[in-house]
């Protein structure tokens, strides 16, 4: 979101009123969401959910929300997800936090799934992590904490 929510990012001209939207992907922090092994440039993280992690998530979505308001453009979080090799509780908390944080800012979140959370074969089962996320999305919202 840092590379999008900046004045250096040029939003295309909306040639048909109210038909343009901004689509972003969210995989922050990458060492948790995407890395599946240590690399020379960084270490993989198995867990997510510290106060600093949650603050980073909110800061990123605040930036995007402010940018969207300045540019008068809706935001579609077209991809977010975390590798299924991560700690299941952290994974569920991260996915729910991303979805709820996006929704609370009027953004549409879309989980990127490659068969790790929704089985591609009958009976099309849903992972425990996604079950948790869906329950969180259906629960009454507590607007006092920004989600």
XYZ file of N, CA and C in Angstrom:
441
model
N 0.818 -1.182 0.000
C 0.000 0.000 0.000
C 0.865 1.250 0.000
N 2.100 1.117 0.480
C 2.992 2.274 0.492
C 3.252 2.806 -0.914
N 3.312 1.918 -1.894
C 3.601 2.356 -3.259
C 2.364 2.882 -3.974
N 1.196 2.636 -3.423
C -0.042 3.112 -4.032
C -0.551 4.363 -3.343
N -0.546 4.383 -2.042
C -1.124 5.499 -1.282
C -0.135 6.652 -1.179
N 0.317 7.123 -2.319
C 1.273 8.214 -2.398
C 0.906 9.101 -3.578
N 1.293 10.344 -3.504
C 1.004 11.260 -4.606
C 1.802 10.917 -5.864
N 2.793 10.056 -5.743
C 3.552 9.614 -6.919
C 2.730 8.633 -7.766
N 1.739 7.992 -7.139
C 0.874 7.063 -7.874
C -0.178 7.882 -8.625
N -0.217 7.728 -9.924
C -1.150 8.477 -10.760
C -2.396 7.628 -11.003
N -3.522 8.116 -10.532
C -4.797 7.427 -10.753
C -5.265 7.774 -12.171
N -5.606 6.770 -12.963
C -6.095 7.060 -14.316
C -7.338 7.946 -14.279
N -7.557 8.672 -15.354
C -8.730 9.526 -15.460
C -9.960 8.651 -15.642
N -10.985 8.916 -14.882
C -12.243 8.166 -14.945
C -13.055 8.712 -16.116
N -13.019 8.010 -17.255
C -13.705 8.512 -18.452
C -15.208 8.288 -18.403
N -15.652 7.364 -17.569
C -17.083 7.146 -17.344
C -17.290 7.325 -15.843
N -18.044 8.324 -15.475
C -18.194 8.684 -14.064
C -18.539 7.481 -13.181
N -17.829 7.373 -12.074
C -18.081 6.366 -11.038
C -17.931 4.925 -11.509
N -17.042 4.674 -12.446
C -16.797 3.308 -12.926
C -15.369 2.847 -12.647
N -14.564 3.719 -12.054
C -13.170 3.402 -11.785
C -13.009 3.038 -10.313
N -12.192 2.035 -10.038
C -11.853 1.687 -8.662
C -10.393 1.325 -8.600
N -9.857 1.341 -7.421
C -8.458 1.014 -7.203
C -8.375 -0.381 -6.605
N -7.627 -1.258 -7.259
C -7.448 -2.617 -6.761
C -6.036 -2.777 -6.229
N -5.932 -3.242 -4.979
C -4.627 -3.470 -4.351
C -4.567 -4.897 -3.813
N -3.356 -5.352 -3.603
C -3.126 -6.637 -2.945
C -2.534 -6.337 -1.579
N -2.813 -7.202 -0.594
C -2.271 -6.978 0.741
C -1.653 -8.268 1.283
N -0.335 -8.236 1.444
C 0.420 -9.372 1.984
C 1.463 -8.874 2.983
N 1.079 -7.945 3.836
C 2.001 -7.346 4.797
C 1.725 -7.888 6.200
N 2.747 -8.280 6.911
C 4.151 -8.317 6.538
C 4.459 -9.565 5.708
N 5.215 -9.379 4.631
C 5.531 -10.486 3.733
C 6.223 -11.649 4.453
N 7.135 -11.403 5.405
C 7.748 -12.545 6.087
C 6.721 -13.465 6.765
N 5.570 -12.918 7.149
C 4.508 -13.769 7.688
C 3.584 -14.263 6.578
N 3.036 -13.370 5.800
C 1.987 -13.733 4.840
C 2.492 -14.608 3.700
N 3.683 -14.312 3.196
C 4.104 -14.990 1.982
C 5.333 -15.857 2.038
N 6.282 -15.508 2.898
C 7.525 -16.286 2.923
C 7.286 -17.674 3.495
N 7.838 -18.674 2.823
C 7.722 -20.043 3.318
C 9.071 -20.616 3.751
N 10.117 -19.809 3.569
C 11.449 -20.199 4.046
C 12.289 -18.943 4.197
N 13.327 -19.038 5.021
C 14.242 -17.911 5.198
C 14.937 -17.617 3.879
N 15.226 -16.343 3.665
C 15.949 -15.900 2.478
C 17.155 -15.084 2.928
N 18.048 -14.773 2.013
C 19.229 -13.979 2.356
C 18.834 -12.593 2.844
N 17.692 -12.090 2.402
C 17.250 -10.731 2.740
C 16.284 -10.669 3.918
N 15.891 -11.818 4.448
C 14.976 -11.777 5.582
C 14.596 -13.151 6.103
N 14.052 -13.142 7.311
C 13.631 -14.386 7.958
C 12.117 -14.525 7.904
N 11.683 -15.744 7.608
C 10.265 -16.069 7.615
C 9.719 -15.961 9.032
N 8.455 -15.550 9.132
C 7.772 -15.494 10.433
C 6.637 -16.506 10.440
N 6.513 -17.236 11.516
C 5.431 -18.209 11.676
C 4.190 -17.585 12.300
N 4.367 -16.502 13.056
C 3.247 -15.948 13.817
C 3.010 -14.478 13.473
N 1.799 -14.030 13.786
C 1.381 -12.637 13.604
C 0.359 -12.323 14.676
N 0.355 -11.078 15.135
C -0.698 -10.685 16.058
C -0.258 -9.839 17.231
N 0.994 -9.389 17.238
C 1.427 -8.508 18.319
C 0.727 -7.157 18.181
N 0.811 -6.355 19.206
C 0.240 -4.999 19.139
C 0.883 -4.217 17.991
N 2.184 -4.411 17.771
C 2.878 -3.727 16.667
C 2.365 -4.209 15.317
N 2.085 -5.520 15.202
C 1.542 -6.065 13.957
C 0.188 -5.429 13.621
N -0.672 -5.368 14.620
C -2.016 -4.810 14.426
C -1.926 -3.321 14.102
N -1.019 -2.613 14.759
C -0.833 -1.180 14.495
C -0.355 -0.956 13.062
N 0.551 -1.806 12.586
C 1.033 -1.694 11.203
C -0.118 -1.893 10.216
N -0.935 -2.892 10.461
C -2.089 -3.156 9.600
C -3.007 -1.933 9.542
N -3.321 -1.386 10.686
C -4.217 -0.221 10.734
C -3.600 0.994 10.052
N -2.307 1.218 10.272
C -1.622 2.336 9.607
C -1.697 2.196 8.091
N -1.447 0.989 7.601
C -1.484 0.763 6.159
C -2.880 1.027 5.588
N -3.899 0.538 6.270
C -5.255 0.758 5.773
C -5.707 2.204 5.969
N -5.207 2.861 6.996
C -5.497 4.293 7.157
C -4.919 5.076 5.983
N -3.671 4.751 5.590
C -3.048 5.419 4.441
C -3.889 5.234 3.186
N -4.316 3.988 2.974
C -5.090 3.702 1.764
C -6.440 4.402 1.816
N -7.062 4.409 2.980
C -8.356 5.083 3.120
C -8.213 6.579 2.856
N -7.193 7.204 3.410
C -6.978 8.634 3.195
C -6.699 8.936 1.724
N -5.888 8.099 1.094
C -5.597 8.263 -0.326
C -6.881 8.147 -1.147
N -7.684 7.142 -0.855
C -8.930 6.923 -1.595
C -9.885 8.106 -1.438
N -9.937 8.650 -0.242
C -10.804 9.817 -0.019
C -10.300 11.035 -0.784
N -8.971 11.249 -0.761
C -8.397 12.394 -1.498
C -8.653 12.278 -2.992
N -8.568 11.059 -3.505
C -8.726 10.829 -4.940
C -10.166 10.507 -5.327
N -11.043 10.380 -4.317
C -12.452 10.047 -4.537
C -12.604 8.788 -5.388
N -11.969 7.709 -4.895
C -11.993 6.439 -5.622
C -12.178 5.295 -4.617
N -13.070 4.366 -4.909
C -13.234 3.222 -4.001
C -12.060 2.257 -4.111
N -11.839 1.488 -3.037
C -10.728 0.531 -2.998
C -11.261 -0.888 -2.897
N -10.687 -1.747 -3.711
C -10.993 -3.168 -3.773
C -9.700 -3.888 -3.395
N -9.694 -4.599 -2.268
C -8.514 -5.372 -1.877
C -8.658 -6.717 -2.592
N -8.153 -6.757 -3.801
C -8.393 -7.876 -4.709
C -7.673 -9.157 -4.351
N -6.709 -9.082 -3.464
C -6.005 -10.276 -2.994
C -5.476 -10.030 -1.597
N -5.688 -10.999 -0.730
C -4.974 -11.083 0.542
C -5.013 -12.531 0.961
N -4.000 -12.956 1.652
C -3.946 -14.338 2.118
C -2.622 -14.590 2.813
N -2.551 -15.683 3.534
C -1.321 -16.068 4.225
C -1.069 -17.550 3.972
N 0.180 -17.873 3.760
C 0.576 -19.253 3.480
C 0.041 -20.193 4.562
N -0.476 -21.341 4.129
C -1.079 -22.270 5.094
C -0.050 -23.015 5.937
N 1.220 -22.771 5.692
C 2.264 -23.394 6.517
C 2.508 -22.608 7.803
N 1.811 -21.486 7.968
C 1.997 -20.643 9.144
C 1.166 -21.147 10.315
N 1.457 -20.615 11.503
C 0.703 -20.954 12.696
C -0.787 -20.720 12.416
N -1.642 -21.743 12.560
C -3.058 -21.601 12.202
C -3.788 -20.472 12.936
N -3.501 -20.294 14.227
C -4.173 -19.210 14.973
C -3.753 -17.843 14.449
N -2.468 -17.679 14.189
C -1.970 -16.415 13.656
C -2.543 -16.154 12.271
N -2.589 -17.192 11.471
C -3.129 -17.080 10.115
C -4.591 -16.637 10.154
N -5.374 -17.274 11.010
C -6.796 -16.923 11.125
C -6.951 -15.491 11.629
N -6.147 -15.117 12.625
C -6.232 -13.759 13.167
C -5.836 -12.730 12.113
N -4.782 -13.003 11.344
C -4.337 -12.074 10.304
C -5.412 -11.922 9.232
N -5.945 -13.037 8.751
C -6.971 -12.959 7.699
C -8.212 -12.211 8.186
N -8.662 -12.501 9.390
C -9.836 -11.813 9.940
C -9.536 -10.329 10.136
N -8.347 -10.016 10.625
C -7.983 -8.620 10.858
C -7.921 -7.833 9.558
N -7.350 -8.418 8.524
C -7.292 -7.743 7.225
C -8.704 -7.502 6.693
N -9.533 -8.542 6.710
C -10.892 -8.413 6.182
C -11.707 -7.388 6.965
N -11.653 -7.448 8.278
C -12.428 -6.512 9.105
C -11.915 -5.083 8.980
N -10.599 -4.930 8.912
C -10.024 -3.598 8.781
C -10.400 -2.994 7.433
N -10.351 -3.790 6.388
C -10.765 -3.305 5.066
C -12.240 -2.912 5.088
N -13.085 -3.795 5.571
C -14.521 -3.518 5.602
C -14.848 -2.267 6.405
N -14.169 -2.080 7.524
C -14.464 -0.928 8.378
C -14.118 0.390 7.690
N -13.346 0.318 6.623
C -12.966 1.504 5.880
C -13.675 1.577 4.525
N -14.697 0.762 4.370
C -15.482 0.779 3.140
C -14.811 0.102 1.960
N -13.811 -0.726 2.219
C -13.097 -1.444 1.169
C -13.620 -2.876 1.089
N -13.577 -3.445 -0.093
C -14.034 -4.818 -0.306
C -12.827 -5.745 -0.280
N -12.760 -6.675 0.701
C -11.640 -7.619 0.748
C -11.986 -8.931 0.041
N -11.007 -9.465 -0.702
C -11.199 -10.734 -1.402
C -10.047 -11.664 -1.046
N -10.363 -12.759 -0.388
C -9.346 -13.733 -0.002
C -8.821 -14.454 -1.237
N -7.501 -14.495 -1.372
C -6.874 -15.254 -2.450
C -6.696 -16.675 -1.944
N -7.331 -17.625 -2.618
C -7.265 -19.011 -2.166
C -6.854 -19.909 -3.314
N -5.887 -20.771 -3.055
C -5.415 -21.713 -4.063
C -5.728 -23.145 -3.634
N -6.826 -23.282 -2.896
C -7.237 -24.592 -2.429
C -6.806 -24.905 -1.012
N -6.180 -23.950 -0.344
C -5.734 -24.203 1.027
C -6.824 -23.925 2.041
N -7.794 -23.076 1.701
C -8.874 -22.750 2.633
C -10.240 -23.244 2.178
N -10.393 -23.465 0.900
C -11.632 -24.043 0.371
C -11.236 -25.213 -0.515
N -11.649 -26.407 -0.121
C -11.337 -27.602 -0.887
C -11.886 -27.468 -2.304
N -11.113 -27.858 -3.284
C -11.533 -27.770 -4.687
C -12.320 -29.001 -5.144
N -12.474 -29.948 -4.250
C -13.199 -31.177 -4.587
C -14.305 -31.410 -3.571
N -15.388 -32.085 -4.006
C -16.469 -32.386 -3.054
C -15.894 -33.094 -1.836
N -16.320 -32.749 -0.668
C -17.493 -31.949 -0.306
C -17.206 -30.457 -0.147
N -16.124 -29.915 -0.751
C -15.807 -28.489 -0.736
C -15.739 -27.943 0.690
N -14.960 -28.587 1.512
C -14.839 -28.181 2.905
C -14.058 -26.867 3.037
N -14.305 -26.186 4.138
C -13.652 -24.919 4.442
C -12.696 -25.166 5.615
N -11.512 -24.564 5.533
C -10.512 -24.745 6.595
C -11.016 -24.150 7.908
N -10.479 -24.629 9.026
C -10.839 -24.029 10.320
C -10.504 -22.539 10.369
N -9.396 -22.144 9.738
C -9.024 -20.731 9.734
C -10.067 -19.883 9.007
N -10.504 -20.339 7.835
C -11.506 -19.582 7.087
C -12.849 -19.604 7.807
N -13.176 -20.697 8.452
C -14.405 -20.760 9.251
C -14.379 -19.677 10.323
N -13.242 -19.513 10.996
C -13.079 -18.463 11.998
C -13.274 -17.084 11.372
N -12.649 -16.852 10.233
C -12.756 -15.550 9.550
C -14.207 -15.255 9.204
N -14.896 -16.210 8.634
C -16.291 -15.992 8.236
C -17.170 -15.689 9.445
N -16.925 -16.371 10.563
C -17.686 -16.075 11.790
C -17.405 -14.662 12.273
N -16.135 -14.231 12.183
C -15.778 -12.865 12.591
C -16.479 -11.832 11.714
N -16.572 -12.119 10.434
C -17.221 -11.187 9.504
C -18.722 -11.097 9.736
N -19.309 -12.152 10.273
C -20.749 -12.162 10.542
C -21.091 -11.601 11.915
N -20.104 -11.503 12.794
C -20.343 -11.034 14.165
C -20.644 -9.540 14.162
N -21.411 -9.092 15.155
C -21.633 -7.639 15.267
C -20.287 -6.927 15.386
N -20.167 -5.784 14.751
C -18.899 -5.054 14.714
C -18.763 -4.136 15.924
N -17.542 -4.096 16.463
C -17.204 -3.164 17.544
C -16.447 -2.010 16.896
N -17.135 -0.928 16.619
C -16.520 0.191 15.922
C -15.577 0.996 16.819
N -15.562 0.734 18.101
C -14.718 1.503 19.011
C -13.236 1.191 18.831
N -12.907 0.001 18.274
C -11.484 -0.341 18.135
C -10.982 -0.212 16.700
N -11.775 0.410 15.822
C -11.312 0.651 14.462
C -11.479 -0.516 13.532
N -12.201 -1.549 13.972
C -12.431 -2.690 13.075
C -13.905 -2.982 13.001
